[in-house]
XYZ file of C-alpha atoms in Angstrom:
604
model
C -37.609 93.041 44.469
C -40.336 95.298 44.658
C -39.809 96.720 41.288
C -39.307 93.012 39.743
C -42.836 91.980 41.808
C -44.802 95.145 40.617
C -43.409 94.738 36.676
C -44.389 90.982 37.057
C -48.025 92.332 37.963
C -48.459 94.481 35.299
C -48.421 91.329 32.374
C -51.710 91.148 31.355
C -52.138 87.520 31.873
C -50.908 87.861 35.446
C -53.478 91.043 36.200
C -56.300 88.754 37.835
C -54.216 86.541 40.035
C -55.413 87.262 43.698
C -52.224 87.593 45.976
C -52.180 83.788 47.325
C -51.695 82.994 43.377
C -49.420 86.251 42.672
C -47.137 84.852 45.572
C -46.866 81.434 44.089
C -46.277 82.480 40.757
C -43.265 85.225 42.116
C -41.641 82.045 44.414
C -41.853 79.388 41.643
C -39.625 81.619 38.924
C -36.271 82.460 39.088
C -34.197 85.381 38.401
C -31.428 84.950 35.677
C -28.925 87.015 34.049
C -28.094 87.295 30.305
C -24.848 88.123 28.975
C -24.636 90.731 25.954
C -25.148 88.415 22.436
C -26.143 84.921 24.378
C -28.712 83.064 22.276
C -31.797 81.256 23.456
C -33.847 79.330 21.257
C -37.385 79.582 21.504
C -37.974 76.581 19.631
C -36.452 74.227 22.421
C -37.695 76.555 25.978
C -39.724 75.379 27.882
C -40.654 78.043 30.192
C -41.924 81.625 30.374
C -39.656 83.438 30.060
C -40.331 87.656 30.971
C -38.139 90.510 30.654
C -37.086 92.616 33.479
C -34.095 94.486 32.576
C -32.133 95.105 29.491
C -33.181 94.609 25.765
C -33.908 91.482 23.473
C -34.337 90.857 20.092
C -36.319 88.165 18.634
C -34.455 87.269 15.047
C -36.894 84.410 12.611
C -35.705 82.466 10.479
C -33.811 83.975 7.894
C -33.339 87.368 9.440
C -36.614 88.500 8.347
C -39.225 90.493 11.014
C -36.836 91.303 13.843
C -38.480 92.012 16.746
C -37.410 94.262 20.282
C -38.646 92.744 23.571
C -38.159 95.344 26.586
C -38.512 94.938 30.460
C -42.341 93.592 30.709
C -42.336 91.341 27.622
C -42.130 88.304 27.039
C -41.226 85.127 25.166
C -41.490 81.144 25.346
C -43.932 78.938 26.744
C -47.501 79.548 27.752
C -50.185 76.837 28.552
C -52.831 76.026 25.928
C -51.119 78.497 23.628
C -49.892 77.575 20.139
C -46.147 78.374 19.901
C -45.239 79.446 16.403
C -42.536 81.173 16.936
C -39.622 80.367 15.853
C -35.929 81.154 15.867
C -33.479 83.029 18.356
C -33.523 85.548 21.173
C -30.545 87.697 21.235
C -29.633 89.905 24.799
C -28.509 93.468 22.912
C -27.403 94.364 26.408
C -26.334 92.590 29.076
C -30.397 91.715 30.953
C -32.185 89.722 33.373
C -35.453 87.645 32.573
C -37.813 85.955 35.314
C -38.182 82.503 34.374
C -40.796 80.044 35.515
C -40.967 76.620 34.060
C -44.603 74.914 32.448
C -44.919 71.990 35.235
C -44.857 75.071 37.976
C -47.287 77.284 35.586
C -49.591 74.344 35.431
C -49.650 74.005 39.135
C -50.591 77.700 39.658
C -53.903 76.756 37.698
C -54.159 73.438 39.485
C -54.476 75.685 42.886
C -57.548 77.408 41.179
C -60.277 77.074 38.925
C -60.484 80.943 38.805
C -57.210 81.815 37.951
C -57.045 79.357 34.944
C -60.644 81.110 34.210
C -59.162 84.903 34.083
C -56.093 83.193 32.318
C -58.393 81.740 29.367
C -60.580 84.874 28.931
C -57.077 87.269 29.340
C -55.423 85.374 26.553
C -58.443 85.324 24.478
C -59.037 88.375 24.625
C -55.423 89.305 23.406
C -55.786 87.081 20.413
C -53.347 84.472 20.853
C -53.618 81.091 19.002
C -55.051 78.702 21.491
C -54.089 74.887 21.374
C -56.398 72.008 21.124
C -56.564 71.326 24.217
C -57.098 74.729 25.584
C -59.813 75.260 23.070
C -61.817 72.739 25.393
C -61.922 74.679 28.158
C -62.108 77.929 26.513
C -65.586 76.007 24.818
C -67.059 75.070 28.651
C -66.273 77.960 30.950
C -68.068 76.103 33.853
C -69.589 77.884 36.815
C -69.213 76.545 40.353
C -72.404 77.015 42.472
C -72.661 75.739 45.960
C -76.120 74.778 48.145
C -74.771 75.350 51.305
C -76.958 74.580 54.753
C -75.389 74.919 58.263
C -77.758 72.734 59.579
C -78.985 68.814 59.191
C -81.748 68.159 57.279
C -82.273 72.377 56.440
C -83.057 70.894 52.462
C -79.454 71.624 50.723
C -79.528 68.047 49.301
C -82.493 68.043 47.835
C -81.787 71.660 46.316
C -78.643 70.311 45.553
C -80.128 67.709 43.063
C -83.003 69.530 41.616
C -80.860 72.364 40.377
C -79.056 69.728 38.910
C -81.951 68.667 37.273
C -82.860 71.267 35.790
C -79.290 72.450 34.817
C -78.785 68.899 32.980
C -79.312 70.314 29.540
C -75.912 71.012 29.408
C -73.429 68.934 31.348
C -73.695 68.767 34.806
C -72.241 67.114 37.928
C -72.882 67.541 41.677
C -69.784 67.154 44.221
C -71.085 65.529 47.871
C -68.934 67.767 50.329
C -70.854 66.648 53.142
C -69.459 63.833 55.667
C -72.441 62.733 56.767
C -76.550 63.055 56.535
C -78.326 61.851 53.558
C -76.170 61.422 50.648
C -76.708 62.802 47.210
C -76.477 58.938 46.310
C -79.336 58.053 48.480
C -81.651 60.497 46.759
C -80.828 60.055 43.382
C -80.201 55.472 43.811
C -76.766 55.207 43.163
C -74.262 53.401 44.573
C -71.914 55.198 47.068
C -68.265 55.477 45.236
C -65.396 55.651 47.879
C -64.470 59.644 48.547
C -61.781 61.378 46.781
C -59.911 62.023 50.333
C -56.272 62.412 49.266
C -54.534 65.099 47.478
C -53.055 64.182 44.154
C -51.088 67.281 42.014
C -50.268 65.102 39.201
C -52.557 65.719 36.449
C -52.623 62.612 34.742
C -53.148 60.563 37.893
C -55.775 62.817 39.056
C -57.937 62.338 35.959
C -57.642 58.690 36.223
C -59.470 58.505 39.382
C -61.822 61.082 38.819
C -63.135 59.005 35.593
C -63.418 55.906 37.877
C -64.963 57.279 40.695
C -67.985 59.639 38.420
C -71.330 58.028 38.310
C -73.937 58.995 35.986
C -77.707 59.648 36.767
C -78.355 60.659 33.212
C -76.986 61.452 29.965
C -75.979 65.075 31.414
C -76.258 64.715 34.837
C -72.983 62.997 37.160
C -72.202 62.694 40.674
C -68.749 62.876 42.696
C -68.316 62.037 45.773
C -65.534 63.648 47.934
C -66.422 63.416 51.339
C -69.054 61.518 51.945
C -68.545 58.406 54.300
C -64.407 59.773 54.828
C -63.250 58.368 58.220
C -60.447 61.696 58.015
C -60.560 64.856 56.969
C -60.103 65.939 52.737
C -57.725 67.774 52.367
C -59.102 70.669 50.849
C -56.398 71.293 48.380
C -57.550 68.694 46.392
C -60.384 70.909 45.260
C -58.255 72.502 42.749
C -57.234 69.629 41.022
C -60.609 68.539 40.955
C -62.506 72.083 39.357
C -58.919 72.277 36.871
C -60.042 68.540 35.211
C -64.148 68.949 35.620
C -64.117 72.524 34.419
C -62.872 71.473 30.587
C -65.886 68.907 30.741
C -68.715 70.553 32.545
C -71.026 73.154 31.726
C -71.824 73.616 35.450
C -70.729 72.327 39.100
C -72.697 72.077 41.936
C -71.311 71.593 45.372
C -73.543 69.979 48.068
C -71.958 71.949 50.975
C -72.303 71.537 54.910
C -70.794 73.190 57.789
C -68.891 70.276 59.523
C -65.368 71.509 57.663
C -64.839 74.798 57.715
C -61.237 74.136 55.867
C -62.926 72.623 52.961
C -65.989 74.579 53.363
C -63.698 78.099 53.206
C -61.633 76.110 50.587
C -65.025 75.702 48.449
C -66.733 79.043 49.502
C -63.224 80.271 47.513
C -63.589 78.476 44.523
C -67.455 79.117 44.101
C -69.470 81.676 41.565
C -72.858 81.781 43.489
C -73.974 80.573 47.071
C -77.524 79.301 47.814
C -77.895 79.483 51.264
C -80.284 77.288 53.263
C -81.377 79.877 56.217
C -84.617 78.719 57.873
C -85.478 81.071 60.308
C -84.088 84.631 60.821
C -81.871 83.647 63.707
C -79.587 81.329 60.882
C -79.618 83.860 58.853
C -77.852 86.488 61.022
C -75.858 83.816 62.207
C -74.217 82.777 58.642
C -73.580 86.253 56.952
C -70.804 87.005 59.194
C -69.578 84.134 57.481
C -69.687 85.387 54.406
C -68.490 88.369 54.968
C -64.663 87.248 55.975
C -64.809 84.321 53.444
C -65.958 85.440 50.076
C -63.739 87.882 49.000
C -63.568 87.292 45.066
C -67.486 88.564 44.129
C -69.022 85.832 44.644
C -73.107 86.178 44.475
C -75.270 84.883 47.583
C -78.469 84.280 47.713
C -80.856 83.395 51.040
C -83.144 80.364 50.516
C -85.768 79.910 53.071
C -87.331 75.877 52.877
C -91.042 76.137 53.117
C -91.157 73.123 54.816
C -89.836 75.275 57.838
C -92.199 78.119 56.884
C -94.340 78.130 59.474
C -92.258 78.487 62.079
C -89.265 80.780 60.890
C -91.437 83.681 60.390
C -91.208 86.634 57.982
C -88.401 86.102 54.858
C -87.713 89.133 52.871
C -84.362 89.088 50.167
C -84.223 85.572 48.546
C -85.702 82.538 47.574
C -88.750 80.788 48.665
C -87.608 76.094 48.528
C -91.170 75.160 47.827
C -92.544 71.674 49.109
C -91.475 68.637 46.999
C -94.786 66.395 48.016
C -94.080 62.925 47.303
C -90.842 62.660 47.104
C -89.005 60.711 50.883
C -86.616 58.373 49.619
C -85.675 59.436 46.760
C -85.172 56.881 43.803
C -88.060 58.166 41.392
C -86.615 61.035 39.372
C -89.983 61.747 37.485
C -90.902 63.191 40.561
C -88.292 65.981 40.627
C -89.120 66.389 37.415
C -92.683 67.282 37.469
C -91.571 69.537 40.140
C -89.459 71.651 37.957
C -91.640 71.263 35.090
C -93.942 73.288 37.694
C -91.859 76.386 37.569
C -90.363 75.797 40.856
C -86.416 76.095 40.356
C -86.880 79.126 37.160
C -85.348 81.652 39.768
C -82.782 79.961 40.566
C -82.049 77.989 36.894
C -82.027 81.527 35.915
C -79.850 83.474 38.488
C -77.455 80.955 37.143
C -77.471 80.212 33.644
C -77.942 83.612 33.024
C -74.961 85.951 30.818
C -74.063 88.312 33.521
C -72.653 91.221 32.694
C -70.515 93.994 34.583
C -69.845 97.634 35.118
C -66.363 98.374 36.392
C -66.043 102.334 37.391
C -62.539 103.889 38.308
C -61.370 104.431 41.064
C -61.385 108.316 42.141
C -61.549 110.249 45.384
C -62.757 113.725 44.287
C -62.044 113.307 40.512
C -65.173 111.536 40.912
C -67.547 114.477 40.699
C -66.721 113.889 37.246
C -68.565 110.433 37.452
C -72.276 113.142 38.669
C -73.798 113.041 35.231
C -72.657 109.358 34.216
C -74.626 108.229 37.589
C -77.534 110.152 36.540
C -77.977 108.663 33.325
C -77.665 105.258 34.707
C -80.301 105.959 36.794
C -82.822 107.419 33.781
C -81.763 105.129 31.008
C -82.410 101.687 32.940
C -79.859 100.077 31.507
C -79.013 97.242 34.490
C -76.159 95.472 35.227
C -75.299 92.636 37.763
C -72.130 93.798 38.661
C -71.197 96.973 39.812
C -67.445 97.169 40.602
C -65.679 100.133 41.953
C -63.608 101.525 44.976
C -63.263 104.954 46.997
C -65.615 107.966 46.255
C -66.175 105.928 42.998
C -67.860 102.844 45.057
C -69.948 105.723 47.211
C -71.246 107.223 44.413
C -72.800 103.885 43.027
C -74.154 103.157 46.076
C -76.096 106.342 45.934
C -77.320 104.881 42.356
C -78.570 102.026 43.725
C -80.291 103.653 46.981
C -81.963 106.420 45.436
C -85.162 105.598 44.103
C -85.445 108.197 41.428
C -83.332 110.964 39.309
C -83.662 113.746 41.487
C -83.090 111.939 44.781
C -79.551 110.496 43.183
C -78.934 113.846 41.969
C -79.889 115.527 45.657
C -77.793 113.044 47.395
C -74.789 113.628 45.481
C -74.822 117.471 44.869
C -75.156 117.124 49.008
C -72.065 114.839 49.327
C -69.641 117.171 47.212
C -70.798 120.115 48.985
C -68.541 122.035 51.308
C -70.378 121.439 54.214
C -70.699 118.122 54.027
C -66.669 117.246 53.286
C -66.146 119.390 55.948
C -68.794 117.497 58.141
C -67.447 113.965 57.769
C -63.766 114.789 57.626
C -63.762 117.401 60.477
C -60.094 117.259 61.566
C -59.360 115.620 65.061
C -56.011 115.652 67.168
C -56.082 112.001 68.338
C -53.042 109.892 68.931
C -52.994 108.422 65.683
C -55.199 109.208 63.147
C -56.261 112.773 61.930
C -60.056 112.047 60.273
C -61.840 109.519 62.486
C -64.739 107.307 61.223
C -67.270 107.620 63.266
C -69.299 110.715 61.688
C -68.181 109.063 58.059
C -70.208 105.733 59.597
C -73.052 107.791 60.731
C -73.472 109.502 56.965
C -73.403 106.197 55.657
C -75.957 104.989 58.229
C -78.552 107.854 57.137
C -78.554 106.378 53.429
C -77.885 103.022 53.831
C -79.458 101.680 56.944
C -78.827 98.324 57.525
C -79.199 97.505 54.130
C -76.737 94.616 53.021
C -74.936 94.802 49.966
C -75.931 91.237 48.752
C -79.280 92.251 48.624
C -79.432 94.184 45.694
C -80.201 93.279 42.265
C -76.889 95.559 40.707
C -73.950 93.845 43.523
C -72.330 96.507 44.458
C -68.772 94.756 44.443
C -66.252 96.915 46.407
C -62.269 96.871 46.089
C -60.806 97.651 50.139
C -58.061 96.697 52.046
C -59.104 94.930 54.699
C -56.527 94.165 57.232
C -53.929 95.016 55.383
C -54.768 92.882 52.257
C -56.792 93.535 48.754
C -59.999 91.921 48.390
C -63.581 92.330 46.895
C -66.320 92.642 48.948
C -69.946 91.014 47.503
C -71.942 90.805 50.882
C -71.613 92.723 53.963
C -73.166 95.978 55.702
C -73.484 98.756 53.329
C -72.766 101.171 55.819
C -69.594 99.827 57.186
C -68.556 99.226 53.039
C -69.599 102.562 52.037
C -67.865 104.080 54.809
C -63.969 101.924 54.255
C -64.451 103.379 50.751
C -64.161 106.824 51.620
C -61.075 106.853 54.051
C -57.370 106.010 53.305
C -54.716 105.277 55.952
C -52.544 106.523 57.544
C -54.425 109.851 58.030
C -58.211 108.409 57.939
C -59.319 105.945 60.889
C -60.223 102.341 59.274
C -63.436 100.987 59.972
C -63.766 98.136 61.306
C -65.563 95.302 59.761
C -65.615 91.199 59.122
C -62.797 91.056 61.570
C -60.891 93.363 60.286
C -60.204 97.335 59.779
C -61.367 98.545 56.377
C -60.014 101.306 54.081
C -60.154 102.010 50.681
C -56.450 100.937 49.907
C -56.476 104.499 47.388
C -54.176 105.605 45.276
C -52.171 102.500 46.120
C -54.579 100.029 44.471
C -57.752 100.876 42.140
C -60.332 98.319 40.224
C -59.176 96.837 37.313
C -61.531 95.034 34.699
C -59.256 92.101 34.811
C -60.102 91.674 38.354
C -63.588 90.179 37.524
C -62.361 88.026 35.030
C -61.814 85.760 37.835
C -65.922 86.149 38.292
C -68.478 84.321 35.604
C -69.516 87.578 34.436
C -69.994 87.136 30.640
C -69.587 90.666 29.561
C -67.163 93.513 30.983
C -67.736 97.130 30.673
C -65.248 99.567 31.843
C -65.595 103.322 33.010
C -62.798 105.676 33.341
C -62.232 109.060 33.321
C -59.278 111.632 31.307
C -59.845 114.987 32.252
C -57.651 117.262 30.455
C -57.392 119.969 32.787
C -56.437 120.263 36.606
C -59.529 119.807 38.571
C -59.171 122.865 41.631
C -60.855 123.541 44.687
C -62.005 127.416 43.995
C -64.496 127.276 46.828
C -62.482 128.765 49.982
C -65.016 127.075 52.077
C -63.607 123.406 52.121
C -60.504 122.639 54.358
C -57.479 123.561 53.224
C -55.928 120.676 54.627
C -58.496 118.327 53.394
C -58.092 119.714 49.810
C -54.267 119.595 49.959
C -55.005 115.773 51.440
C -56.566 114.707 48.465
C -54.752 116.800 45.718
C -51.619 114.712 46.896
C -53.298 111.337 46.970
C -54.282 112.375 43.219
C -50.683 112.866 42.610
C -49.990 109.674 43.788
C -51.968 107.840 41.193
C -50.155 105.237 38.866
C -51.367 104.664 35.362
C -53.986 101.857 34.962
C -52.979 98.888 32.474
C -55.846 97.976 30.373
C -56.291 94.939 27.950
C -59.959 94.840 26.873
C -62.396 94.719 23.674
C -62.595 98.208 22.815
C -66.089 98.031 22.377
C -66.113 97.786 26.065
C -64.116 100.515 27.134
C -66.051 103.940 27.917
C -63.945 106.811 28.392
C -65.288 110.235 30.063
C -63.315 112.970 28.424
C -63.802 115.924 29.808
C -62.007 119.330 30.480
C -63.396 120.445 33.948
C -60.930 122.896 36.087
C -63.817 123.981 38.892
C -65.117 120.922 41.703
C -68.433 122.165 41.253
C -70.793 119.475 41.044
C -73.494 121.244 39.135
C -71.404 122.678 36.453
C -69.622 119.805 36.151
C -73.007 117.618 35.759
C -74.257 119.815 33.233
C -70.987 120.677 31.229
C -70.547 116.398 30.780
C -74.652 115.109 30.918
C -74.427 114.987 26.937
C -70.880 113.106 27.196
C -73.099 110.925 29.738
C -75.923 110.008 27.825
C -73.783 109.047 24.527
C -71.519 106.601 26.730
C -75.014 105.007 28.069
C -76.232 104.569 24.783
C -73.098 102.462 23.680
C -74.298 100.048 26.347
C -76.191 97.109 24.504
């Protein structure tokens, strides 16, 4: 089953599914065997229909362009997909397929708004004809962005509708989670529509009452509400439903989000792109991004908001976003009002943290193969060429880190020459005889501490997005200490200690699992740049000074490695080929800086 699950995994539509989705899609299909010389029409199926053992031919009509389909191919249906094929599928041998019917592949995307997002840009991106229908929500590519305040009256719903304002030049509509408070129907004059409180799978039905129950402000501008007024508890699955059918319409989403639920508020914390959080005084602040931390594990991008209404009294606010005054407005009703206010300038930070085209760096995973990675860092660093995302795991994640810590060239370079020196390996991995684990963390933590401090990763500019297995599980990491992330990404159970963190212990998951550019297809980032390395030669330990064991340690997690399956624009992909036998960091800097600087200067 393994074997079936992990060749299931490696279709490139299936790449981005987070496990939750992975396990749905593996339960829903079925195994069945194929006889030697049994037909199937493709014509008539209904269902995806992938190969796992055996050999298949695909014969069109009149015998012309016969085509082989081994154990990871595929054939049949595929949402939003224009099937053209036609004619038979012929088992050469006798084979087994996985099949999964249409009504259970449109209830994977019904669960999720992101994976029908990585779906459309996967299948784009391969060049398959897409339907009519999928064309509309390849067109719209919504983003979901959530004003979230723990507290009453902290200002989320008045965020929450001038951002909607001010994104209403393309289609917009704002979702009231909240149960209670002031509504986003009391602000903007509308009438209250009953909430959306019950769970409905069925798509057609589902779109019904979603048209009936959407009231517009303006033109661009709508409002749903969902919880607003509800005497029970939503049900949070309905969410999915909900973000499948407004996605194809709307440009963006906005959720006005309290605390009272924390099942729909995880549920919508899940589905999200970027979090405004409401965090008036220091105190609310510490007390939410724990929060975060255990519940946004897909990249998701948080921001701090402090209300200057509460200024004077919540002290010092460093990191985020400064809610200006809205004088005149109480009641709400007169929409001119909001409008002068973001005619003003007041919402451009955070019109722009949103509408903006986003665009990625995703940087392979290595452990000491990424000394390799010295001179790419350092150009980075001189050219200024930013991105928003950073994406990487193990050494790989460290090393970016370092990019965005160091303030200048020579620092960067400093701080990683001193990392992949002897005496520092030897430092943080000195060998202990504990009960169960021979590397502890604690001196790994306290390196981490000297460059990071208690810097926090959502603070940056560049998110540093990190890839660790955190109790056991895969996830991305977008907020969190940088210390206690920097730290997971350097050790690997069973022979490292985890680190503790969110809840959870924390390692780097390597060799076992490594970024993928797929991954962030999930994410709203626009453009996707990938980083890898092929070095031709074996890269050896010639300095006598590091641990043996240590060396032999990682030279077997290397061997470990499984090869990474990429489908991506070209244009996109940046390969480091080198031919580097020695870990010296200098040579190896100076032997690939010219390598370096022509991959930079590919970068747009």
């Amino acid at each position: 089953m393994n074997h079936i699950k992990s060749l299931l995994r490696s279709i490139p539509f299936l790449l981005h599914l987070n496990n939750e989705e992975a396990g749905f899609f593996f339960k829903s299909g079925r195994l069945v065997s194929v006889k030697k010389g049994q037909l199937v029409d493709i014509k008539k199926t209904n269902s995806l229909n992938i190969v796992i053992d055996g050999i298949f031919e695909i014969e069109s009509i009149a015998n012309r362009d016969i085509v082989y389909l081994s154990p990871g191919s595929f054939f049949g249906f595929l949402p939003f997909i224009e099937n053209r094929k036609k004619g038979n599928v012929k088992a050469l041998v006798d084979s087994r397929i996985f099949v999964i019917g249409e009504d259970d592949l449109y209830k994977l995307f019904l669960m999720s708004h992101k994976a029908l997002r990585g779906y459309i840009k996967m299948i784009e991106s391969l060049n398959f004809d897409i339907s009519d229908t999928g064309k509309k929500y390849f067109d719209i590519k919504g983003k979901v962005v959530t004003v979230f305040g723990r507290k009453a009256g902290s200002g989320k719903t008045l965020l929450s509708s001038l951002l909607g304002l001010s994104l209403s030049s393309e289609k917009t509509i704002i979702l009231d989670l909240s149960y209670s408070g002031r509504s986003l129907f009391d602000l903007f004059k509308q009438k209250l529509t009953v909430p959306l409180s019950e769970k409905d799978n069925e798509r057609g039905a589902a779109e019904s009452l979603l048209n009936d129950r959407i009231v517009k402000v303006t033109e661009n501008l709508h409002l749903l509400n969902i919880s607003f007024s509800a005497r029970v508890k939503v049900d949070p699955a309905i969410l999915g439903p909900i973000l499948f059918i407004l996605s194809r319409e709307y440009k963006y989403i906005i959720a006005d989000l309290s605390d009272s639920d924390e099942d729909l508020r995880n549920k919508v914390f899940e589905q999200t792109d970027f979090v405004f959080a409401l965090t008036n005084s220091k105190k609310e602040m510490d007390d939410v991004q724990p929060v975060f931390d255990r519940q946004l594990k897909e990249g998701q991008r948080v921001f701090y908001v402090r209300n200057n209404f509460f200024s004077k009294e919540s002290g010092q606010f460093y990191g985020g976003y400064i809610f200006n005054r809205c004088e005149g407005f109480s009641d709400g009703g007169d929409i001119s009002i909001l409008e002068n206010y973001i005619s003003e300038g007041n919402l451009d930070n955070y019109r722009n943290a949103v509408t903006s085209k986003n665009r990625a760096i995703v940087i392979q995973s290595a452990q000491h193969e990424s000394v390799l990675l010295g001179s790419l860092m350092l150009e980075l660093n001189r050219g200024g060429k930013k991105f928003d995302y950073i994406y990487s795991s193990s050494y790989s994640y460290f090393l970016s880190c370092m990019l965005l810590l160091s303030d200048d060239y020579n620092t960067l370079n400093e701080n990683m020459r001193k990392f992949f020196s002897s005496g520092q390996f030897n430092k943080i991995f000195e060998i202990t005889f504990p009960d169960k684990y021979i590397f502890k963390s604690g001196r790994i933590l306290k390196y981490a501490m000297e460059l990071a401090g208690s810097k926090r990763a959502e603070m940056f500019q560049s998110l540093p997005l990190s890839y660790i297995n955190s109790g056991g599980t895969q996830r991305i990491f977008s907020t969190g200490s940088l210390q206690h992330l920097m730290a997971a990404s350097l050790v690997s159970e069973p022979l490292c200690e985890p680190v503790e963190f969110a809840g959870e212990k924390c390692s780097s998951g390597f060799p076992g699992n490594y970024v993928l550019p797929s991954h962030l297809l999930r994410t709203e980032a626009a453009e996707i740049f990938n980083i890898t390395i092929s070095n031709k030669e074996h890269l050896s330990f010639t300095d006598d000074k590091y641990s043996s064991f240590f060396i032999n340690y990682l030279e077997a997690s290397d061997e470990q490695k499984m090869p990474q399956p990429e489908y991506m624009d070209q244009s996109k992909k940046l390969v480091l080929e080198v031919s580097e036998n020695e870990f010296k960091f200098d040579k190896i800097s100076e032997n690939t800086m010219k390598l370096s600087q022509m991959l930079i200067a590919r970068i747009i």
